[in-house]
Short mmCIF file of C-alpha atoms in Angstrom, two decimals:
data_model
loop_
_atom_site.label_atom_id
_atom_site.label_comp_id
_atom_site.label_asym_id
_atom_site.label_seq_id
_atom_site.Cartn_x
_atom_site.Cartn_y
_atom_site.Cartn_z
CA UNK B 268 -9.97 -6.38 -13.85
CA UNK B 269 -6.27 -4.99 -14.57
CA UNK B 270 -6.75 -1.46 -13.53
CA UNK B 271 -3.28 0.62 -13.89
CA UNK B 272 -2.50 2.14 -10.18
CA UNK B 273 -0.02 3.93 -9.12
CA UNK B 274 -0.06 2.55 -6.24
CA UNK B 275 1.25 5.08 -3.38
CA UNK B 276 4.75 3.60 -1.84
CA UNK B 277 5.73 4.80 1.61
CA UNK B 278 8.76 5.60 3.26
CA UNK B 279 10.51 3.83 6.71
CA UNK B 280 9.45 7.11 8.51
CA UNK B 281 5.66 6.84 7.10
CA UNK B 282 5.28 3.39 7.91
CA UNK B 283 6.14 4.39 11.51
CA UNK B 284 3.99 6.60 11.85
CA UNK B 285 1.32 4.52 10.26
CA UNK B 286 1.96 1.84 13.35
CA UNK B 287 2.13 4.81 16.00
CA UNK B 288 -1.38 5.98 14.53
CA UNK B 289 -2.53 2.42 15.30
CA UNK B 290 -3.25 1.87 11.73
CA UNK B 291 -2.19 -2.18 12.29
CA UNK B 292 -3.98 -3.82 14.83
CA UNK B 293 -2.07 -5.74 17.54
CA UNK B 294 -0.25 -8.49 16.71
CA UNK B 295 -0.97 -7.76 12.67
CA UNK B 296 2.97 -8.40 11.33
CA UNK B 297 3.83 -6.43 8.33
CA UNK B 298 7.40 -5.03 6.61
CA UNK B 299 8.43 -2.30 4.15
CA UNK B 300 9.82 -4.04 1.42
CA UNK B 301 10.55 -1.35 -1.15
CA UNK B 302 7.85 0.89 -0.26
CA UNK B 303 5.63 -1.71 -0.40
CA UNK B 304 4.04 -2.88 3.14
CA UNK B 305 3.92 -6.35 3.24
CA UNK B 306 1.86 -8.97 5.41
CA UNK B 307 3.48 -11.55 6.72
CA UNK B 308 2.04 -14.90 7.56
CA UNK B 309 1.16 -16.44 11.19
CA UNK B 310 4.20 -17.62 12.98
CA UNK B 311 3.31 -21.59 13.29
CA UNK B 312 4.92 -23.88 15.91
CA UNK B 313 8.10 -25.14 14.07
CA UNK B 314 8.42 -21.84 13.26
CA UNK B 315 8.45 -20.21 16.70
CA UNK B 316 10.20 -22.83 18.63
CA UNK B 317 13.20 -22.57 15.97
CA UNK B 318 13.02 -18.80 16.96
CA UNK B 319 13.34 -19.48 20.64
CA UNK B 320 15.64 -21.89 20.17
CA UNK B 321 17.71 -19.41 18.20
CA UNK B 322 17.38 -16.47 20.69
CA UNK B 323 18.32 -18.66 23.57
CA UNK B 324 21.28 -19.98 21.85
CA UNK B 325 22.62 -16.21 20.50
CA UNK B 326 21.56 -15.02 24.00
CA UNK B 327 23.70 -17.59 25.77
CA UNK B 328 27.00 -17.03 23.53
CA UNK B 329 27.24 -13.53 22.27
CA UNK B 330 27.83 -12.27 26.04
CA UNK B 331 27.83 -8.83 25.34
CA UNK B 332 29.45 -8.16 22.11
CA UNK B 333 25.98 -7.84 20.47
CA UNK B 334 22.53 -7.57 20.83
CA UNK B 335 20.06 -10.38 20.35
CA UNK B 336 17.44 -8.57 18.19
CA UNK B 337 14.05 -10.96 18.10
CA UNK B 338 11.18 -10.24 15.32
CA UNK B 339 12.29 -6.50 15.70
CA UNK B 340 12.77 -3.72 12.91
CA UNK B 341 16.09 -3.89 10.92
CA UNK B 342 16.54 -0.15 8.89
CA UNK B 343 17.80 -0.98 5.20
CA UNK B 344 17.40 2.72 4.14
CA UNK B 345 15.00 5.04 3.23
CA UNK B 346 12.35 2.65 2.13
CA UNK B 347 12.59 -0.41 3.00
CA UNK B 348 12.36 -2.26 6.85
CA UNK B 349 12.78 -5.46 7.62
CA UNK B 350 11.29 -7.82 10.30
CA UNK B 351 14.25 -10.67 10.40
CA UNK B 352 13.01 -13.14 13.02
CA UNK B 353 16.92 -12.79 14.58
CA UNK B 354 19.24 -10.56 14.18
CA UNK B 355 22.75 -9.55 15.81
CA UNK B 356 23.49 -5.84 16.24
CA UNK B 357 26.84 -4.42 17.38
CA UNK B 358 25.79 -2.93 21.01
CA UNK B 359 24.80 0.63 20.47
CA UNK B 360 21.21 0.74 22.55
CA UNK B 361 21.61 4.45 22.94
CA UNK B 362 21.67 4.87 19.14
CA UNK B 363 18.98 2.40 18.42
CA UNK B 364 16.75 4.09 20.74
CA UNK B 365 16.91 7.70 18.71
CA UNK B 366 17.61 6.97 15.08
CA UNK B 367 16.82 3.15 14.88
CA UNK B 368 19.87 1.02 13.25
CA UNK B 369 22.02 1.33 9.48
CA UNK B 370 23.07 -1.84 7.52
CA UNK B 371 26.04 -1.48 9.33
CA UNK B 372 25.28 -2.39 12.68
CA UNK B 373 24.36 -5.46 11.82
CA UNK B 374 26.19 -8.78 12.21
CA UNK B 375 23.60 -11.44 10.93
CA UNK B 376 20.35 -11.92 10.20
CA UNK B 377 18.26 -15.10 10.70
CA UNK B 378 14.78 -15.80 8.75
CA UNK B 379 13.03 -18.97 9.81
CA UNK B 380 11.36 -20.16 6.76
CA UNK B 381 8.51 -22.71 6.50
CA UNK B 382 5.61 -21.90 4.20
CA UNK B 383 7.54 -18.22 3.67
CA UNK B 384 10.41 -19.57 2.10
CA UNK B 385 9.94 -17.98 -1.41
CA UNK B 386 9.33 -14.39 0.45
CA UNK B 387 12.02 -15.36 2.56
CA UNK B 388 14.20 -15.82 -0.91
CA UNK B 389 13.74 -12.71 -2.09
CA UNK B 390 14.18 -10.91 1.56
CA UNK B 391 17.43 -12.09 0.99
CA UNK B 392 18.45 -9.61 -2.07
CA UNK B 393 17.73 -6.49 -0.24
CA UNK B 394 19.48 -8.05 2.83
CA UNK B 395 22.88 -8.39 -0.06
CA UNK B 396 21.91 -4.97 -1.46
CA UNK B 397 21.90 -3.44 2.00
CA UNK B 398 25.80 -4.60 2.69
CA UNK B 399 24.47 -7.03 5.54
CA UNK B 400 27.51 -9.25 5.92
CA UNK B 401 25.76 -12.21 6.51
CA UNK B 402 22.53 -13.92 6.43
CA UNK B 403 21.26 -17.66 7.36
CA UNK B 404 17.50 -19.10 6.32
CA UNK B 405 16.93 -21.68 8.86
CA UNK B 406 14.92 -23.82 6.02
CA UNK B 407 12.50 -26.08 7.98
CA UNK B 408 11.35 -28.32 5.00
CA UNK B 409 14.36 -28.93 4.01
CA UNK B 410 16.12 -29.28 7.44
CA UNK B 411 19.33 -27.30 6.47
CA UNK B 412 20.30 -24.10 7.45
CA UNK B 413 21.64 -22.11 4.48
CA UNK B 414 23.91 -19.74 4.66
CA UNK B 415 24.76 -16.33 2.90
CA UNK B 416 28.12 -14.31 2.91
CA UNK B 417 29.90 -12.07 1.14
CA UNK B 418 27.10 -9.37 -0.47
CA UNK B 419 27.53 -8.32 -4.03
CA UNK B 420 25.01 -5.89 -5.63
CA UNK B 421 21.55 -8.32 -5.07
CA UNK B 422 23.62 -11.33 -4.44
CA UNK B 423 25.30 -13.04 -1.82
CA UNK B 424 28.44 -14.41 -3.43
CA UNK B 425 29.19 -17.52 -0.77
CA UNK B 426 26.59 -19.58 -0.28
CA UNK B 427 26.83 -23.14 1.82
CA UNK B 428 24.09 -25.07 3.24
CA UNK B 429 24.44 -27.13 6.88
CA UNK B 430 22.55 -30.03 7.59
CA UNK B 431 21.83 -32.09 11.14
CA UNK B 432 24.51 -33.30 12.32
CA UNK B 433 26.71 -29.84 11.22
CA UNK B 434 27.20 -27.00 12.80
CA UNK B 435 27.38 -23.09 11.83
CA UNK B 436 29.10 -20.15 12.95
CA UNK B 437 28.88 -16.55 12.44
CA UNK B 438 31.63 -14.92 10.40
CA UNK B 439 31.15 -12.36 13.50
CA UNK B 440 31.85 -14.65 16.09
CA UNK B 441 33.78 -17.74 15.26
CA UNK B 442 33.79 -18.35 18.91
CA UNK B 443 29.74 -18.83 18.53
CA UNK B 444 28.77 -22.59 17.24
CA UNK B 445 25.44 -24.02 16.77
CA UNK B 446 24.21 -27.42 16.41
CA UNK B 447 21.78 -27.28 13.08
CA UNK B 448 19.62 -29.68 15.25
CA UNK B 449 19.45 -27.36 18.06
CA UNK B 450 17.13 -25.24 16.03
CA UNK B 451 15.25 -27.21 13.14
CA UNK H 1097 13.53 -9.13 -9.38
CA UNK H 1098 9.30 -10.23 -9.45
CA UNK H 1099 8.55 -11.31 -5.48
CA UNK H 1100 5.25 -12.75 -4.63
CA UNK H 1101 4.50 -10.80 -1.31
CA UNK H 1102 1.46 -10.63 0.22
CA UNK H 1103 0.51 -6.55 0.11
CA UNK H 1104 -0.90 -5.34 3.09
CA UNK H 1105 -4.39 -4.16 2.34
CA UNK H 1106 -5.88 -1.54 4.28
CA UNK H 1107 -9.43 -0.47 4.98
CA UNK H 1108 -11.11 3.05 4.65
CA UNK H 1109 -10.74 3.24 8.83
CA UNK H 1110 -7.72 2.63 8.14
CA UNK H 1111 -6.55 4.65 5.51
CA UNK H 1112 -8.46 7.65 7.13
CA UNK H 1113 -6.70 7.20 10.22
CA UNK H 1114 -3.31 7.56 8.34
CA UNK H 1115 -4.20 11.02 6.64
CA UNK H 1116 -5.22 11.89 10.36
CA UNK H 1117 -2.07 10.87 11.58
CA UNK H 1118 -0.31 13.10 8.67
CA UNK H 1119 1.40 10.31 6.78
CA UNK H 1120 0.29 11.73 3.03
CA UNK H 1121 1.75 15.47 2.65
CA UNK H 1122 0.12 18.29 2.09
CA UNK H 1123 -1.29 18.40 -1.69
CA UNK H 1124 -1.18 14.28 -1.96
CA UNK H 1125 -4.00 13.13 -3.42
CA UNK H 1126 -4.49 9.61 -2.89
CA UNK H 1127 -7.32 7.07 -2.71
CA UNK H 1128 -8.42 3.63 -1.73
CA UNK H 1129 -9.50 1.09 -3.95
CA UNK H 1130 -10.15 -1.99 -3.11
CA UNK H 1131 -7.75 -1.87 0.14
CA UNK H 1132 -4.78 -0.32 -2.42
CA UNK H 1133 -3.79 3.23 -1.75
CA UNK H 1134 -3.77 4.38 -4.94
CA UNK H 1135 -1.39 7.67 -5.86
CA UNK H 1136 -3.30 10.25 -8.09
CA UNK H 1137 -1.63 12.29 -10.42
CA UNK H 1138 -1.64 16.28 -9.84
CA UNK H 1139 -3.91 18.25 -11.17
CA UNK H 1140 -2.89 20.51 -14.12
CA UNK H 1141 -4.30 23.86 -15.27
CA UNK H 1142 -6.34 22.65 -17.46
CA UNK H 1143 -8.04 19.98 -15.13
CA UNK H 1144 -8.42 22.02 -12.41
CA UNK H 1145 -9.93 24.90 -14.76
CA UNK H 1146 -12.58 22.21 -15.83
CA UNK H 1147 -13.03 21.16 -12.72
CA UNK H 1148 -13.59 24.68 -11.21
CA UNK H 1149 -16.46 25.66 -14.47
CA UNK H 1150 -18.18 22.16 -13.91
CA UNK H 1151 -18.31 23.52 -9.79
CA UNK H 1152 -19.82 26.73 -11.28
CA UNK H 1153 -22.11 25.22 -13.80
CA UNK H 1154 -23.79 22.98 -11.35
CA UNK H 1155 -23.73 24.84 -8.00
CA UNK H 1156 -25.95 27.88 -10.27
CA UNK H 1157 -28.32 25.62 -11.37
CA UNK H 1158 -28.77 23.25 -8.15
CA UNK H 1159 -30.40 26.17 -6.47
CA UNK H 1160 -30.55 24.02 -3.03
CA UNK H 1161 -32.06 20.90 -4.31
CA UNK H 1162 -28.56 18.80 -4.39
CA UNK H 1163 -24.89 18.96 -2.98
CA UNK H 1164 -22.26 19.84 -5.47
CA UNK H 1165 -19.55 17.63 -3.69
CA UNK H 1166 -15.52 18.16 -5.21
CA UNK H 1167 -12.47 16.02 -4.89
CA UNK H 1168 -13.57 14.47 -1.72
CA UNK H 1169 -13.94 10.94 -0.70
CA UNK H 1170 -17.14 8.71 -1.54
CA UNK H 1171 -16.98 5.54 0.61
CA UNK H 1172 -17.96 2.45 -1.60
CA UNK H 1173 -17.65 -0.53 0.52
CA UNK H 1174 -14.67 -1.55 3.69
CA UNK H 1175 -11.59 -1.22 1.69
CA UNK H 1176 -12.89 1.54 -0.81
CA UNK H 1177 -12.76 5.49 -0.67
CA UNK H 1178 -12.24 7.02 -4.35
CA UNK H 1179 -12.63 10.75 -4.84
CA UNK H 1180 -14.11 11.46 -8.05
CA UNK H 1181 -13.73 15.31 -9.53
CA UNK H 1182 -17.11 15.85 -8.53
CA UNK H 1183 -20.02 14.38 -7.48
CA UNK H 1184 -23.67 15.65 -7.34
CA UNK H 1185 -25.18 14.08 -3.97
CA UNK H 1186 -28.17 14.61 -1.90
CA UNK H 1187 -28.05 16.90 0.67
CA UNK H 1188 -28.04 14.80 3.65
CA UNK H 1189 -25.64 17.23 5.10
CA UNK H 1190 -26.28 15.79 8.88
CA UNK H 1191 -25.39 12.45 7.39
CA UNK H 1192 -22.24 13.26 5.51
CA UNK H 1193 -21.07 15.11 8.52
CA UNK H 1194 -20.88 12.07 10.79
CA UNK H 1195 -20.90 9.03 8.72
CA UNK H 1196 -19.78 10.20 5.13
CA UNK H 1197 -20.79 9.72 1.67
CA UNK H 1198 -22.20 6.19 0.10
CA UNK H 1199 -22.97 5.58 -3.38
CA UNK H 1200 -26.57 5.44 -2.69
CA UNK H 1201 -26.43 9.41 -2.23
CA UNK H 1202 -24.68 9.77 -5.48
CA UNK H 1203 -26.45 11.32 -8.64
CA UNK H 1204 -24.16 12.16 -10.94
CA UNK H 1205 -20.07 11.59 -11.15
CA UNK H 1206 -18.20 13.51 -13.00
CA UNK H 1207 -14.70 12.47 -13.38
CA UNK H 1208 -12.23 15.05 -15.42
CA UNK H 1209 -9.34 13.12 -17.35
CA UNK H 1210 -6.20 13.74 -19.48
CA UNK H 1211 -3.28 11.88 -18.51
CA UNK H 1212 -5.41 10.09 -16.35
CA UNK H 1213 -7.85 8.49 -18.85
CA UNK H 1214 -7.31 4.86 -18.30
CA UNK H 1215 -7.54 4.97 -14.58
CA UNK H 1216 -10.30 6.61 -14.60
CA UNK H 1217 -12.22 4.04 -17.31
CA UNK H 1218 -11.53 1.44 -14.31
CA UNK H 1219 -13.19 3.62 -11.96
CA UNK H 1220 -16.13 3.54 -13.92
CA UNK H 1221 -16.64 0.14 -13.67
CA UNK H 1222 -16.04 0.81 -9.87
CA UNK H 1223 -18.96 3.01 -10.25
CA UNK H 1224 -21.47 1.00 -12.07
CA UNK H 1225 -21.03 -1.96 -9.57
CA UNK H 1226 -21.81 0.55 -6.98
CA UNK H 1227 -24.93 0.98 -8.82
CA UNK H 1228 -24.00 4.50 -9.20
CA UNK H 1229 -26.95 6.05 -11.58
CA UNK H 1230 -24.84 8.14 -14.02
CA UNK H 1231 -20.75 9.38 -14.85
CA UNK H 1232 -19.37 11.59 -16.75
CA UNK H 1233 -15.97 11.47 -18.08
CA UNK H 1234 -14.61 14.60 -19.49
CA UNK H 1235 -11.99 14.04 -21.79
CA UNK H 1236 -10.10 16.83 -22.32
CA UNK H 1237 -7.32 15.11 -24.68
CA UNK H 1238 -10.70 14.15 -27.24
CA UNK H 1239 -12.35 17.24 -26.26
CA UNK H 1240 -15.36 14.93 -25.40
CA UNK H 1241 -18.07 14.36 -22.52
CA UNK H 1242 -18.45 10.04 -21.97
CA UNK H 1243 -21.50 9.49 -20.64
CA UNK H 1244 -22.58 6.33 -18.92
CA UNK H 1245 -26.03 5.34 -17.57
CA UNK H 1246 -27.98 2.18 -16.36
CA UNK H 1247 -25.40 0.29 -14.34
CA UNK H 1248 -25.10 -3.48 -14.84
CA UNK H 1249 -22.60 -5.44 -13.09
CA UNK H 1250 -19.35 -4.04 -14.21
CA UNK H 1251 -20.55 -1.50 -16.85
CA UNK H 1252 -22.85 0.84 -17.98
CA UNK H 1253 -25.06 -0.45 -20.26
CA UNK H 1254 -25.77 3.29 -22.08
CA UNK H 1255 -23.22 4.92 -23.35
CA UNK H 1256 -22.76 8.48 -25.05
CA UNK H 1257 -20.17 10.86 -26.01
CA UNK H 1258 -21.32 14.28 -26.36
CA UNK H 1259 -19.00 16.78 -28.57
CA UNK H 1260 -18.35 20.42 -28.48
CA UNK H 1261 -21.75 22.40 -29.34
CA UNK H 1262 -23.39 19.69 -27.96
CA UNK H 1263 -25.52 19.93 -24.34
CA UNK H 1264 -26.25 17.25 -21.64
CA UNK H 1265 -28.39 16.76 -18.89
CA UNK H 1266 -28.33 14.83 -16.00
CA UNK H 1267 -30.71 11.92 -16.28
CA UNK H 1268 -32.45 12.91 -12.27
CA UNK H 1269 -32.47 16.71 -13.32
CA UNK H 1270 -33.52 17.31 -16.45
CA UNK H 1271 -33.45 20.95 -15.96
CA UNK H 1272 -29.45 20.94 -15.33
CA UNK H 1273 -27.57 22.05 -18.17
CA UNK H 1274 -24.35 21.72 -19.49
CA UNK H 1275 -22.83 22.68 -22.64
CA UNK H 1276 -19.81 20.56 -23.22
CA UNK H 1277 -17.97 23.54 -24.96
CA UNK H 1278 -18.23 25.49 -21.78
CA UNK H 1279 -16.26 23.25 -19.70
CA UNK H 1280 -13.06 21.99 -22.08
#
């Protein structure tokens, strides 16, 4: 049955308090996409070695000049927040630890994608309407790791994909290079 | 752009443990159906007046026998908590105290609707698959009482609309009275 709900949309600040209330059990993984909170799925094997892989790599090159942010919060306004399995943040703890992080801060975000790439996809619009510089979806059934720069309005306007064998940088840090095989 | 995401649904624990924890404002009214917090529209004059000479109507002529219950929460099953206008209930005070109200307790709904009309059509179906004996809708923009009885599956298979000059009764009181003109 089609029954016409308004159905009540909640704000970053809600949401927190929702988790701080213990409304989501431990180790339940959901996002504020628009006001909307969203389940994600399970994080399966591919998918969480890729992350480590990821993390150990950032961790290893970005030697202080930003923070390694893993399956943590990323603040895209009032109503919307964002569980990017990596992200790099310029290195502001103190601020993080009062009034969380704006679009701004951030360098890059990484979203593994298996069986999430669609969601993934359209993660990817609010990452471009946010300003986030860049973006990468490390595409495991594809084995490429596409990669998103240049934001405009729900859009990232350069797009290139990397296979094996390539490697990819950050705009951020063209010092930082990583072997597509390193983390499929 | 149309995402597929996976919304997070939430059970009544749940969504009673958010109002605890202060997340809906003051004056919100909101419910849960089927895991979906749904956002109710505020009540206007003319609502509220009809809800406030139903109150009157039935708490006079109860006399101690039943519980005239308003805008609160009826718990239907683990991911739904609707909050009809008013509800005539058993008085199993002790029971409501501690574990809250079930459909089984339920005599009578009464749900009052003008802009809300079509929502509250879908909650009657909620109803009548509750097995939910009898519901009222008054609707103010028709100037008519719906009345359903004798739930089966998703409906009720008696239906009535009662006009101005015309009475009702409630099918388990026979002795309760209502004129519809006295409550538009």
């Amino acid at each position: 049955m089609a029954v016409p709900v308004a159905r009540r949309l909640f704000t970053v600040e809600e949401f927190q308090r929702m988790g701080e209330a213990g409304v989501f059990p431990e180790g339940d993984r959901v996002e504020l996409l628009d006001g909307e909170i969203v389940e994600l799925s399970p994080i399966g094997d591919p998918h969480r070695t890729s992350v480590m892989m990821l993390t150990t790599r950032f961790g290893a090159l970005v030697a202080g000049r930003a923070l390694v942010s893993c399956q943590n919060p990323v603040d895209l306004g009032r109503v919307t927040q964002l569980y990017p399995d990596l992200a790099l943040l310029a290195p502001l703890p103190e601020v993080y630890r009062t009034r969380g992080n704006t679009p701004e801060d951030v360098f890059l975000v990484v979203e593994v994608a298996d069986t999430s790439l669609a969601y993934d996809r359209a993660k990817l619009a609010r990452y471009a309407r946010a300003g986030i510089r860049e973006a990468w979806i490390v595409n495991l059934n594809d084995e490429v790791v596409e990669v998103y720069r240049e934001p405009q309005g729900d859009e990232y306007a350069r797009r290139t994909r990397a296979h094996r064998g390539e490697h990819v940088t950050p705009a951020a840090f063209s010092d930082i290079v990583i072997a597509v095989a390193d983390v499929l | 752009m149309a995402v597929s995401v996976a919304r997070r649904l939430f059970t009544v624990e749940e969504f009673v443990r958010m109002g605890e924890a202060g997340v809906f404002p003051e004056g919100e009214r909101v419910e849960l159906l089927d895991g979906e917090i749904v956002q109710l529209s505020p009540i206007g004059p003319r609502h509220g007046t009809c809800v406030a000479l139903l109150t009157e109507l039935f708490v006079a002529q109860a006399s101690r026998r039943l519980l005239v219950w308003t805008q609160s929460g009826v718990n239907f099953d683990r991911r739904t908590q609707l909050e009809p206008d008013l509800a005539l209930l058993a008085r199993r005070v002790d029971v409501f105290r501690v574990a809250g109200v079930t459909p089984a307790d339920v005599f009578l709904v009464v749900e009052v609707a003008d802009t809300s009309l079509a929502y509250d059509r879908a909650k009657i179906a909620r109803y009548a698959r509750a097995g939910i004996r009898e519901a009222w809708i008054v609707n103010l923009s028709e100037e008519v009482v719906e009345v359903y009885r004798e739930p089966h599956g998703d409906e009720y298979a008696q239906q009535m609309r009662a006009h101005r000059g015309e009475h009702l009764t409630t099918a388990a009181f026979p002795d309760i009275t209502i004129a519809v003109a006295d409550v538009l």
